[in-house]
Short mmCIF file of C-alpha atoms and ligand atoms in Angstrom, two decimals:
data_model
loop_
_atom_site.label_atom_id
_atom_site.label_comp_id
_atom_site.label_asym_id
_atom_site.label_seq_id
_atom_site.Cartn_x
_atom_site.Cartn_y
_atom_site.Cartn_z
CA MET A 20 128.57 53.29 -169.83
CA SER A 21 130.28 56.65 -169.78
CA GLN A 22 128.22 59.59 -170.95
CA ALA A 23 128.95 61.12 -174.33
CA LYS A 24 130.92 64.36 -174.24
CA VAL A 25 128.60 67.35 -174.25
CA ARG A 26 128.61 69.07 -177.63
CA VAL A 27 126.39 72.02 -178.40
CA ARG A 28 126.19 74.31 -181.36
CA PHE A 29 125.13 77.81 -182.21
CA ALA A 30 123.74 77.69 -185.73
CA PRO A 31 122.89 81.14 -187.04
CA SER A 32 121.97 81.94 -190.60
CA PRO A 33 124.10 84.75 -192.00
CA THR A 34 121.14 86.86 -193.04
CA GLY A 35 122.14 90.06 -191.25
CA PRO A 36 123.60 91.25 -187.97
CA LEU A 37 123.21 89.00 -184.98
CA HIS A 38 120.36 90.26 -182.81
CA ILE A 39 121.03 90.48 -179.10
CA GLY A 40 118.67 87.50 -178.67
CA GLY A 41 120.99 85.46 -180.88
CA VAL A 42 123.90 86.45 -178.67
CA ARG A 43 121.91 85.22 -175.66
CA THR A 44 121.39 81.86 -177.42
CA ALA A 45 125.11 81.64 -178.14
CA LEU A 46 125.92 82.57 -174.53
CA PHE A 47 123.66 79.91 -173.04
CA ASN A 48 125.18 77.32 -175.37
CA TYR A 49 128.65 78.44 -174.35
CA LEU A 50 127.83 78.35 -170.63
CA PHE A 51 126.26 74.92 -170.90
CA ALA A 52 129.22 73.54 -172.85
CA LYS A 53 131.82 74.94 -170.47
CA LYS A 54 129.88 73.88 -167.40
CA HIS A 55 130.01 70.30 -168.66
CA GLN A 56 133.56 70.45 -170.05
CA GLY A 57 132.03 70.13 -173.48
CA ASP A 58 132.50 71.69 -176.91
CA PHE A 59 130.84 74.79 -178.26
CA ILE A 60 130.50 74.69 -182.03
CA LEU A 61 129.64 77.44 -184.48
CA ARG A 62 127.84 76.26 -187.58
CA ILE A 63 126.87 78.69 -190.30
CA GLU A 64 123.51 77.74 -191.79
CA ASP A 65 123.74 79.37 -195.18
CA THR A 66 121.73 77.05 -197.38
CA ASP A 67 119.20 79.72 -198.26
CA GLN A 68 121.20 81.60 -200.83
CA THR A 69 118.49 84.16 -201.40
CA ARG A 70 118.85 85.44 -197.84
CA TYR A 71 122.63 85.43 -197.65
CA VAL A 72 124.09 88.75 -196.56
CA GLU A 73 127.69 89.71 -197.16
CA GLY A 74 129.63 90.32 -193.97
CA ALA A 75 127.11 88.65 -191.66
CA GLU A 76 129.32 85.66 -190.89
CA ASN A 77 132.26 87.84 -189.92
CA TYR A 78 129.96 89.93 -187.81
CA ILE A 79 128.77 86.84 -185.92
CA ILE A 80 132.32 85.69 -185.24
CA GLU A 81 133.44 89.14 -184.16
CA ALA A 82 130.45 89.45 -181.84
CA LEU A 83 131.19 86.14 -180.13
CA ASN A 84 134.82 87.11 -179.71
CA TRP A 85 133.92 90.51 -178.32
CA CYS A 86 131.67 88.82 -175.74
CA ASN A 87 134.56 86.52 -174.81
CA ILE A 88 132.54 83.45 -175.74
CA PRO A 89 134.67 82.01 -178.54
CA TYR A 90 133.71 78.74 -180.20
CA ASP A 91 135.87 75.64 -180.07
CA GLU A 92 135.05 74.43 -183.55
CA GLY A 93 133.71 76.32 -186.51
CA PRO A 94 134.77 78.37 -189.52
CA GLY A 95 138.48 79.04 -189.20
CA LYS A 96 138.76 76.47 -186.40
CA GLU A 97 138.41 73.31 -188.38
CA ALA A 98 138.22 70.01 -186.49
CA ASP A 99 136.96 66.51 -187.17
CA CYS A 100 133.38 67.50 -187.93
CA GLY A 101 134.04 70.26 -190.48
CA PRO A 102 133.46 72.00 -192.71
CA TYR A 103 131.23 74.18 -190.57
CA ARG A 104 129.50 76.16 -193.28
CA GLN A 105 126.53 74.32 -194.71
CA SER A 106 127.19 75.70 -198.17
CA GLU A 107 130.47 73.77 -198.07
CA ARG A 108 128.65 70.62 -197.05
CA LYS A 109 126.00 70.68 -199.72
CA HIS A 110 127.22 67.49 -201.39
CA LEU A 111 126.30 65.64 -198.20
CA TYR A 112 122.59 66.23 -197.92
CA LYS A 113 121.10 64.74 -201.06
CA GLU A 114 121.95 61.16 -200.14
CA TYR A 115 120.19 61.58 -196.79
CA ALA A 116 117.08 62.86 -198.51
CA GLU A 117 117.24 59.89 -200.87
CA GLU A 118 117.66 57.57 -197.93
CA LEU A 119 114.37 58.81 -196.53
CA ILE A 120 112.71 58.17 -199.88
CA SER A 121 114.00 54.61 -199.96
CA THR A 122 112.72 53.96 -196.43
CA GLY A 123 109.31 55.40 -197.31
CA ASN A 124 109.68 58.46 -195.11
CA ALA A 125 109.83 61.00 -197.91
CA TYR A 126 108.66 61.46 -201.48
CA TYR A 127 109.32 63.47 -204.63
CA ALA A 128 106.87 66.26 -205.35
CA PHE A 129 106.49 67.99 -208.69
CA ASP A 130 103.84 70.58 -207.86
CA THR A 131 104.96 73.88 -209.33
CA PRO A 132 105.20 76.97 -207.14
CA GLU A 133 102.34 78.43 -209.20
CA THR A 134 99.98 75.52 -208.51
CA LEU A 135 100.79 75.58 -204.82
CA ASP A 136 100.26 79.30 -204.75
CA ALA A 137 96.89 78.91 -206.41
CA HIS A 138 95.91 76.34 -203.78
CA ARG A 139 96.98 78.69 -201.05
CA LYS A 140 95.01 81.61 -202.45
CA ASP A 141 92.02 79.41 -202.97
CA HIS A 142 92.08 78.30 -199.37
CA GLU A 143 92.63 81.81 -198.11
CA ALA A 144 89.59 83.02 -200.01
CA ASN A 145 87.59 80.46 -198.04
CA GLY A 146 89.20 81.42 -194.76
CA LYS A 147 91.30 78.27 -194.64
CA THR A 148 95.00 77.45 -194.64
CA PHE A 149 96.44 75.17 -197.25
CA ILE A 150 98.41 72.33 -195.73
CA TYR A 151 100.25 69.76 -197.82
CA ASN A 152 99.99 66.50 -195.90
CA TRP A 153 98.24 63.15 -195.52
CA HIS A 154 94.79 64.59 -196.17
CA ASN A 155 95.53 65.78 -199.70
CA ARG A 156 98.92 64.41 -200.78
CA GLU A 157 97.26 61.67 -202.86
CA LYS A 158 95.54 64.38 -204.88
CA LEU A 159 98.69 66.42 -205.51
CA THR A 160 101.52 65.75 -207.95
CA ASN A 161 104.08 63.54 -206.27
CA SER A 162 105.66 60.12 -206.21
CA LEU A 163 102.87 58.85 -203.95
CA SER A 164 100.11 59.84 -206.33
CA LEU A 165 101.88 59.19 -209.66
CA SER A 166 102.95 55.85 -211.07
CA SER A 167 106.66 55.08 -210.89
CA GLU A 168 106.88 55.28 -214.71
CA GLU A 169 105.49 58.75 -214.68
CA VAL A 170 107.85 59.77 -211.89
CA ASN A 171 110.79 58.45 -213.88
CA GLN A 172 109.63 60.18 -217.03
CA ARG A 173 109.30 63.52 -215.29
CA MET A 174 112.72 63.16 -213.74
CA GLU A 175 114.34 62.17 -216.99
CA ALA A 176 112.73 65.14 -218.68
CA GLY A 177 114.44 67.30 -216.08
CA GLU A 178 111.27 68.52 -214.44
CA PRO A 179 112.06 70.34 -211.19
CA TYR A 180 111.05 68.57 -208.02
CA VAL A 181 111.42 68.82 -204.28
CA ILE A 182 111.64 66.11 -201.65
CA ARG A 183 109.01 66.25 -198.94
CA PHE A 184 108.87 64.51 -195.61
CA LYS A 185 105.95 62.13 -195.23
CA SER A 186 104.61 63.02 -191.82
CA PRO A 187 102.51 60.39 -190.06
CA GLU A 188 98.76 60.70 -190.37
CA ALA A 189 97.51 59.96 -186.91
CA GLU A 190 99.89 59.67 -184.07
CA THR A 191 100.10 61.32 -180.69
CA MET A 192 103.71 62.27 -180.10
CA GLU A 193 105.34 62.87 -176.74
CA LEU A 194 107.95 65.59 -177.02
CA LYS A 195 110.38 66.51 -174.30
CA ASP A 196 111.99 69.86 -173.80
CA GLU A 197 114.59 70.38 -171.07
CA ILE A 198 113.01 73.70 -170.13
CA ARG A 199 109.34 73.15 -170.85
CA GLY A 200 108.98 69.52 -169.85
CA ASN A 201 106.72 67.18 -171.78
CA MET A 202 104.37 68.18 -174.53
CA THR A 203 102.09 66.15 -176.73
CA ILE A 204 101.34 66.86 -180.34
CA GLU A 205 99.01 65.27 -182.87
CA THR A 206 100.86 64.54 -186.09
CA LYS A 207 97.75 65.07 -188.15
CA ILE A 208 98.29 68.83 -187.97
CA LEU A 209 101.83 68.66 -189.37
CA ASP A 210 102.53 69.46 -192.97
CA ASP A 211 104.86 67.52 -195.23
CA LYS A 212 107.77 69.92 -195.03
CA VAL A 213 110.15 70.27 -197.96
CA LEU A 214 113.51 68.71 -197.06
CA PHE A 215 115.29 69.20 -200.33
CA LYS A 216 114.69 72.03 -202.75
CA SER A 217 114.60 72.11 -206.53
CA ASP A 218 117.78 74.23 -206.53
CA GLY A 219 119.73 71.25 -205.19
CA MET A 220 120.00 72.65 -201.68
CA PRO A 221 118.60 71.12 -198.51
CA THR A 222 116.15 73.11 -196.44
CA TYR A 223 116.97 74.20 -192.92
CA HIS A 224 115.19 71.17 -191.44
CA LEU A 225 117.16 68.52 -193.29
CA ALA A 226 120.56 70.18 -193.12
CA ASN A 227 120.10 71.02 -189.45
CA ILE A 228 119.27 67.44 -188.44
CA VAL A 229 121.92 65.83 -190.61
CA ASP A 230 124.58 68.18 -189.31
CA ASP A 231 123.57 67.89 -185.68
CA HIS A 232 123.88 64.15 -186.13
CA LEU A 233 127.19 64.21 -188.01
CA MET A 234 128.63 66.73 -185.56
CA ASN A 235 127.65 64.57 -182.57
CA ILE A 236 125.55 67.29 -181.02
CA THR A 237 124.18 66.17 -177.66
CA HIS A 238 122.02 69.19 -176.75
CA VAL A 239 120.20 71.57 -179.03
CA ILE A 240 119.74 74.88 -177.23
CA ARG A 241 117.94 77.44 -179.37
CA GLY A 242 115.27 80.10 -179.40
CA GLU A 243 111.61 79.44 -178.74
CA GLU A 244 110.74 80.29 -182.33
CA TRP A 245 112.01 76.82 -183.28
CA LEU A 246 109.66 74.96 -180.95
CA PRO A 247 107.09 74.44 -183.72
CA SER A 248 109.78 72.55 -185.67
CA LEU A 249 110.53 70.16 -182.82
CA ALA A 250 107.99 67.51 -183.82
CA LEU A 251 109.35 67.35 -187.36
CA HIS A 252 112.91 67.18 -186.09
CA VAL A 253 112.12 64.35 -183.71
CA LEU A 254 110.33 62.53 -186.55
CA LEU A 255 113.38 62.99 -188.76
CA TYR A 256 115.66 61.46 -186.14
CA ARG A 257 113.29 58.55 -185.90
CA ALA A 258 113.11 58.14 -189.66
CA PHE A 259 116.90 58.03 -189.87
CA ASN A 260 117.07 55.70 -186.91
CA TRP A 261 119.39 58.11 -185.11
CA GLU A 262 119.40 58.94 -181.46
CA ALA A 263 118.00 62.43 -181.04
CA PRO A 264 119.84 65.04 -178.98
CA LYS A 265 118.13 66.69 -176.02
CA PHE A 266 116.28 69.89 -176.83
CA ALA A 267 115.97 73.13 -174.90
CA HIS A 268 114.03 76.10 -176.26
CA LEU A 269 114.94 79.42 -174.68
CA PRO A 270 112.20 81.88 -173.78
CA LEU A 271 111.50 84.93 -175.91
CA ILE A 272 113.06 88.26 -175.14
CA LEU A 273 110.19 90.69 -174.82
CA LYS A 274 109.85 94.41 -175.42
CA PRO A 275 110.60 96.63 -172.40
CA GLN A 276 106.83 97.17 -172.07
CA GLY A 277 106.49 93.40 -171.88
CA LYS A 278 104.20 92.65 -174.81
CA GLY A 279 105.63 91.05 -177.93
CA LYS A 280 109.10 90.19 -179.11
CA LEU A 281 111.90 92.71 -178.75
CA SER A 282 112.58 94.28 -182.13
CA LYS A 283 115.05 96.65 -183.69
CA ARG A 284 112.30 99.22 -183.79
CA ASP A 285 111.97 99.16 -179.98
CA GLY A 286 115.64 99.93 -179.73
CA ASP A 287 115.42 102.78 -182.23
CA LYS A 288 112.40 104.22 -180.46
CA MET A 289 113.80 104.03 -176.95
CA GLY A 290 117.42 104.65 -177.84
CA PHE A 291 119.19 101.42 -177.02
CA PRO A 292 121.07 99.04 -179.31
CA VAL A 293 119.66 95.61 -180.14
CA PHE A 294 122.90 94.48 -181.74
CA PRO A 295 126.18 93.62 -180.05
CA LEU A 296 128.26 95.52 -182.62
CA GLU A 297 127.59 98.28 -185.06
CA TRP A 298 126.21 97.04 -188.35
CA ASN A 299 126.52 98.72 -191.72
CA ASP A 300 123.88 97.28 -193.96
CA PRO A 301 125.60 96.56 -197.26
CA LYS A 302 122.34 96.89 -199.21
CA THR A 303 120.67 99.95 -197.70
CA GLY A 304 123.72 101.67 -196.26
CA ASP A 305 121.85 102.01 -192.94
CA VAL A 306 124.00 101.98 -189.84
CA SER A 307 122.68 100.35 -186.67
CA THR A 308 124.53 101.04 -183.50
CA GLY A 309 125.92 98.30 -181.28
CA TYR A 310 126.67 97.85 -177.60
CA ARG A 311 130.39 97.91 -178.27
CA GLU A 312 130.26 101.23 -180.10
CA GLU A 313 127.95 102.73 -177.47
CA GLY A 314 130.74 102.13 -174.98
CA TYR A 315 129.38 99.14 -173.10
CA PHE A 316 131.82 96.64 -171.71
CA PRO A 317 131.31 93.05 -172.86
CA GLU A 318 131.16 91.94 -169.20
CA ALA A 319 128.12 94.15 -168.68
CA VAL A 320 126.37 92.91 -171.80
CA VAL A 321 127.07 89.27 -170.96
CA ASN A 322 125.89 89.71 -167.37
CA MET A 323 122.70 91.39 -168.60
CA LEU A 324 122.05 88.70 -171.20
CA ALA A 325 122.53 85.90 -168.68
CA PHE A 326 119.59 87.21 -166.72
CA LEU A 327 117.29 87.24 -169.72
CA GLY A 328 115.53 84.02 -168.84
CA TRP A 329 117.92 82.59 -166.28
CA ASN A 330 118.71 83.00 -162.61
CA GLU A 331 120.70 80.87 -160.25
CA GLY A 332 117.61 79.94 -158.23
CA GLY A 333 117.58 78.88 -154.61
CA GLY A 334 116.57 82.38 -153.58
CA SER A 335 119.91 83.80 -154.68
CA GLU A 336 119.93 87.57 -155.01
CA LYS A 337 123.35 87.72 -156.57
CA GLU A 338 123.28 89.76 -159.75
CA ILE A 339 126.90 90.36 -160.60
CA TYR A 340 128.48 87.34 -162.25
CA SER A 341 131.77 87.08 -164.04
CA LEU A 342 131.76 84.78 -167.05
CA GLU A 343 133.56 82.15 -164.98
CA GLU A 344 130.91 82.40 -162.25
CA LEU A 345 128.17 82.10 -164.86
CA VAL A 346 129.74 78.91 -166.15
CA GLN A 347 129.74 77.47 -162.63
CA ALA A 348 126.20 78.57 -161.80
CA PHE A 349 124.44 77.91 -165.09
CA SER A 350 121.93 75.15 -165.56
CA LEU A 351 119.03 74.61 -167.93
CA GLU A 352 116.74 73.79 -164.99
CA HIS A 353 116.85 77.43 -163.99
CA VAL A 354 115.99 78.79 -167.39
CA SER A 355 112.42 80.08 -167.30
CA LYS A 356 109.64 79.11 -169.67
CA GLY A 357 108.08 82.54 -169.81
CA GLY A 358 109.47 85.38 -171.89
CA SER A 359 111.67 87.91 -170.17
CA LYS A 360 111.33 91.63 -170.49
CA PHE A 361 114.27 93.50 -171.88
CA ASP A 362 115.31 96.29 -169.54
CA PRO A 363 117.68 98.85 -171.06
CA GLU A 364 118.07 100.60 -167.68
CA LYS A 365 119.31 97.38 -166.14
CA THR A 366 121.98 97.13 -168.82
CA LYS A 367 123.15 100.60 -167.82
CA TRP A 368 123.16 99.51 -164.21
CA PHE A 369 125.43 96.57 -165.04
CA GLN A 370 127.60 98.88 -167.11
CA HIS A 371 127.91 101.32 -164.21
CA HIS A 372 128.95 98.48 -161.97
CA TYR A 373 131.60 97.17 -164.35
CA LEU A 374 132.99 100.64 -164.90
CA GLN A 375 133.38 101.04 -161.14
CA GLU A 376 135.20 97.72 -161.10
CA ALA A 377 137.50 98.65 -163.95
CA LYS A 378 141.04 99.76 -163.14
CA ASP A 379 141.52 103.53 -163.09
CA GLU A 380 144.56 103.15 -165.31
CA THR A 381 142.59 101.24 -167.94
CA LEU A 382 139.85 103.86 -167.97
CA ALA A 383 142.43 106.63 -168.15
CA GLU A 384 143.97 105.01 -171.20
CA GLN A 385 140.59 104.75 -172.89
CA LEU A 386 139.80 108.35 -172.01
CA THR A 387 143.06 109.52 -173.53
CA VAL A 388 142.16 107.74 -176.76
CA LEU A 389 138.69 109.24 -176.76
CA LEU A 390 140.06 112.75 -176.27
CA LYS A 391 142.60 112.25 -179.01
CA SER A 392 139.72 111.72 -181.39
CA LYS A 393 138.57 115.20 -180.33
CA THR A 394 142.11 116.48 -180.93
CA ILE A 395 142.66 117.02 -177.23
CA ASP A 396 146.02 115.79 -176.01
CA ILE A 397 146.41 115.07 -172.34
CA SER A 398 149.05 113.31 -170.30
CA PRO A 399 148.35 109.88 -168.80
CA GLU A 400 148.69 111.42 -165.32
CA TYR A 401 146.11 114.08 -166.02
CA SER A 402 143.73 111.52 -167.50
CA LEU A 403 144.10 109.41 -164.39
CA LYS A 404 143.43 112.39 -162.15
CA VAL A 405 140.17 113.17 -163.96
CA VAL A 406 139.13 109.53 -163.91
CA LYS A 407 139.61 109.38 -160.16
CA LEU A 408 137.56 112.55 -159.61
CA LEU A 409 134.62 111.53 -161.82
CA LYS A 410 134.56 107.76 -161.71
CA GLU A 411 131.81 107.40 -159.14
CA ARG A 412 129.40 109.30 -161.35
CA ALA A 413 130.42 107.70 -164.65
CA SER A 414 128.92 104.68 -166.38
CA PHE A 415 130.75 105.00 -169.69
CA VAL A 416 134.20 106.19 -170.64
CA SER A 417 132.46 108.87 -172.70
CA ASP A 418 130.91 110.17 -169.47
CA PHE A 419 134.31 111.44 -168.41
CA TRP A 420 134.07 113.82 -171.31
CA GLU A 421 130.38 114.54 -170.99
CA LEU A 422 130.47 115.08 -167.23
CA GLY A 423 133.89 116.64 -167.15
CA PHE A 424 134.61 118.41 -170.44
CA TYR A 425 135.64 121.45 -168.33
CA PHE A 426 138.71 119.52 -167.23
CA PHE A 427 139.91 119.77 -170.81
CA VAL A 428 138.40 122.93 -172.28
CA ALA A 429 137.08 126.19 -170.82
CA PRO A 430 133.29 126.45 -170.80
CA GLU A 431 131.94 128.01 -173.97
CA ASN A 432 128.85 129.36 -172.34
CA TYR A 433 127.28 129.63 -168.93
CA ASP A 434 124.07 128.15 -167.62
CA GLN A 435 121.71 131.13 -167.74
CA LYS A 436 119.61 130.21 -164.77
CA ALA A 437 122.62 129.53 -162.58
CA ALA A 438 124.29 132.74 -163.75
CA LYS A 439 121.27 134.77 -162.78
CA LYS A 440 121.37 133.31 -159.30
CA ALA A 441 125.09 133.30 -158.74
CA TRP A 442 126.36 136.39 -160.53
CA LYS A 443 125.25 139.53 -158.70
CA GLU A 444 126.18 143.12 -159.28
CA ASP A 445 129.17 143.06 -156.97
CA THR A 446 130.40 139.66 -158.16
CA GLY A 447 132.71 141.12 -160.79
CA ASN A 448 134.63 143.11 -158.18
CA LEU A 449 134.68 140.15 -155.86
CA MET A 450 136.19 138.02 -158.59
CA GLU A 451 138.77 140.68 -159.25
CA GLU A 452 139.84 140.40 -155.64
CA LEU A 453 139.73 136.64 -155.80
CA ILE A 454 142.03 136.65 -158.82
CA ALA A 455 144.52 138.75 -156.88
CA GLU A 456 144.29 136.25 -154.01
CA LEU A 457 144.82 133.31 -156.33
CA LYS A 458 147.84 134.91 -157.90
CA LYS A 459 149.46 134.88 -154.49
CA ILE A 460 148.94 131.18 -153.97
CA ASN A 461 151.78 128.99 -155.18
CA ASP A 462 150.79 125.64 -153.74
CA PHE A 463 147.78 124.88 -155.93
CA SER A 464 146.91 121.61 -154.25
CA SER A 465 143.24 121.17 -153.57
CA GLU A 466 143.76 121.20 -149.79
CA ASN A 467 145.80 124.35 -149.76
CA LEU A 468 143.46 126.15 -152.14
CA GLN A 469 140.53 125.29 -149.96
CA GLU A 470 142.26 126.52 -146.85
CA GLN A 471 143.42 129.79 -148.42
CA ILE A 472 140.20 130.65 -150.20
CA LYS A 473 137.94 129.76 -147.31
CA GLY A 474 140.20 131.76 -145.00
CA TRP A 475 139.99 134.71 -147.33
CA ILE A 476 136.17 134.51 -147.52
CA LYS A 477 135.99 134.34 -143.74
CA SER A 478 138.23 137.35 -143.36
CA LYS A 479 135.91 139.31 -145.65
CA GLU A 480 132.94 138.32 -143.52
CA ILE A 481 130.74 137.42 -146.49
CA GLY A 482 128.68 134.30 -147.16
CA PHE A 483 130.49 131.35 -148.73
CA GLY A 484 127.94 131.09 -151.50
CA LYS A 485 128.74 134.55 -152.70
CA VAL A 486 132.15 133.36 -153.77
CA MET A 487 131.74 129.64 -154.21
CA GLN A 488 128.86 129.82 -156.69
CA PRO A 489 130.53 132.21 -159.13
CA PHE A 490 133.72 130.21 -158.56
CA ARG A 491 132.06 127.04 -159.87
CA LEU A 492 130.20 128.86 -162.60
CA SER A 493 133.44 130.35 -163.91
CA LEU A 494 135.28 127.05 -163.98
CA VAL A 495 132.50 124.72 -165.14
CA GLY A 496 129.88 126.92 -166.78
CA ALA A 497 127.16 125.34 -164.66
CA MET A 498 126.41 124.25 -161.11
CA GLN A 499 127.77 120.74 -161.48
CA GLY A 500 130.85 118.65 -161.02
CA PRO A 501 133.01 117.47 -158.15
CA ASP A 502 134.63 119.65 -155.48
CA VAL A 503 135.48 122.97 -157.06
CA PHE A 504 138.93 123.08 -155.43
CA ASP A 505 139.67 119.70 -156.96
CA ILE A 506 138.77 121.14 -160.35
CA ALA A 507 140.86 124.29 -159.86
CA SER A 508 143.81 122.24 -158.68
CA ALA A 509 143.50 119.88 -161.66
CA ILE A 510 143.31 122.55 -164.36
CA GLY A 511 146.03 124.60 -162.61
CA LYS A 512 146.63 128.17 -161.59
CA GLU A 513 146.94 129.77 -164.98
CA GLU A 514 143.83 128.18 -166.43
CA THR A 515 141.80 128.86 -163.29
CA ILE A 516 142.66 132.55 -163.42
CA SER A 517 142.00 132.75 -167.13
CA ARG A 518 138.55 131.25 -166.63
CA PHE A 519 137.74 133.88 -164.00
CA GLU A 520 138.82 136.60 -166.40
CA LYS A 521 136.63 135.12 -169.10
CA ALA A 522 133.59 134.82 -166.83
CA LYS A 523 134.06 138.35 -165.61
CA LYS A 524 134.02 139.57 -169.18
CA GLU A 525 131.03 137.56 -170.30
CA LEU A 526 128.75 137.65 -167.27
N1 LIG B 615 119.65 78.44 -188.58
C1 LIG B 615 118.72 78.51 -187.51
C2 LIG B 615 118.66 79.95 -187.03
O1 LIG B 615 118.96 80.79 -187.80
C3 LIG B 615 119.12 77.56 -186.42
C4 LIG B 615 118.04 77.09 -185.53
C5 LIG B 615 118.53 75.95 -184.66
O2 LIG B 615 119.35 76.24 -183.77
O3 LIG B 615 118.15 74.83 -184.89
O4 LIG B 615 118.36 80.29 -185.93
#
């Protein structure tokens, strides 16, 4: 028999911006699908209307597109298994819940939120946790404890009810996870989860299983936080008499210090984004920065995310992977069980690498755009020149400005410490002479400048530093930057001389 086509899904709830961990889940799904010539589906799990956030769905789609991991089927890409938003599928779920009732796998429950809350508080006061399951369901208000007449009466009277799963009392279940291997679980600890709510909507558990089945999902790859739901999900497949997909639960992404789950607060504290794109919270107005807006390339972010819980194995030390290479190399066997520490420095390292790999012309274009936003107009040739001079030191396009603003504007002030060291009493006169020398030079190429100026210094029989340090200070404002003749040549004769005049006046 031929194997079913691999179909995986990423199933976020649109409750806010996609966390970088969610992007990792999407990426691993994408890689797995493409590796096996399968389909990658986006399903929006929006059955919890109270948590719905405007704009979140668009954000998710934009984030996947930015990462170059587009879905094959999903909102806006309708195919046989649509619609792909659960809110548009809500008519489907009730009959499945009813089916479970008719097969004795589920029951109606009329307990009001207030009664359940009282039970919970009661238990808490005694240091216990209230669980609704086999041990007390006969004592609670449901279709197992009430007579069928009473159930009918309550329903006819329009009393609100939910549908709960009837989890088995005493069974040892064998669960299999593609990453974690086999696990056993005693069903007696499970609670009778609500499958269908009184507002007419399914819960996550029911909708998720029904849709995975109807969408022919073969592998469920999701975050570790869903592992506790695995037993229920497997029981649901069994109750429906459906073949269950394979499950793989991805390890947690941990704080840079290694303890606990990575949170937005860690990012705020340490100054790195935890979101792929900037997010404007429609309720609070808060703006959270994203990797895209911070100037990261998607290739760098994807490469970094791939290593959060995966490596090629076999002793491979390769770290730089294109998306295509990741597809080829990826396998669930090499996803680790243990959580993986988030390392913001490593992301920068990847970013530095991908910037070095980027075409100079592309970077020059981006730099021109950036400078335009600062109302600085430069020619494409000049932008390219600066890019070539600074590239090695840059990790972000913005670095060309930060490291090399003096290519575009004269320094506003001078590094005090450097000035003290470099600018001596006789420096002013020396600069005067230097200006006269420069005025004589017509070929302002870096090579010629170097030859002329060094020759001049030699002829004066003074130390190089005496001239070269104030030279740099005048052009840059500090003791930094590439070869000073390269800088002078780039900004040109007129500007170079004007900066000497300015320094002479101010220092
Ligand atoms: N809607 C769930 C979430 O927000 C999906 C979990 C799953 O993949 O089963 O993560």
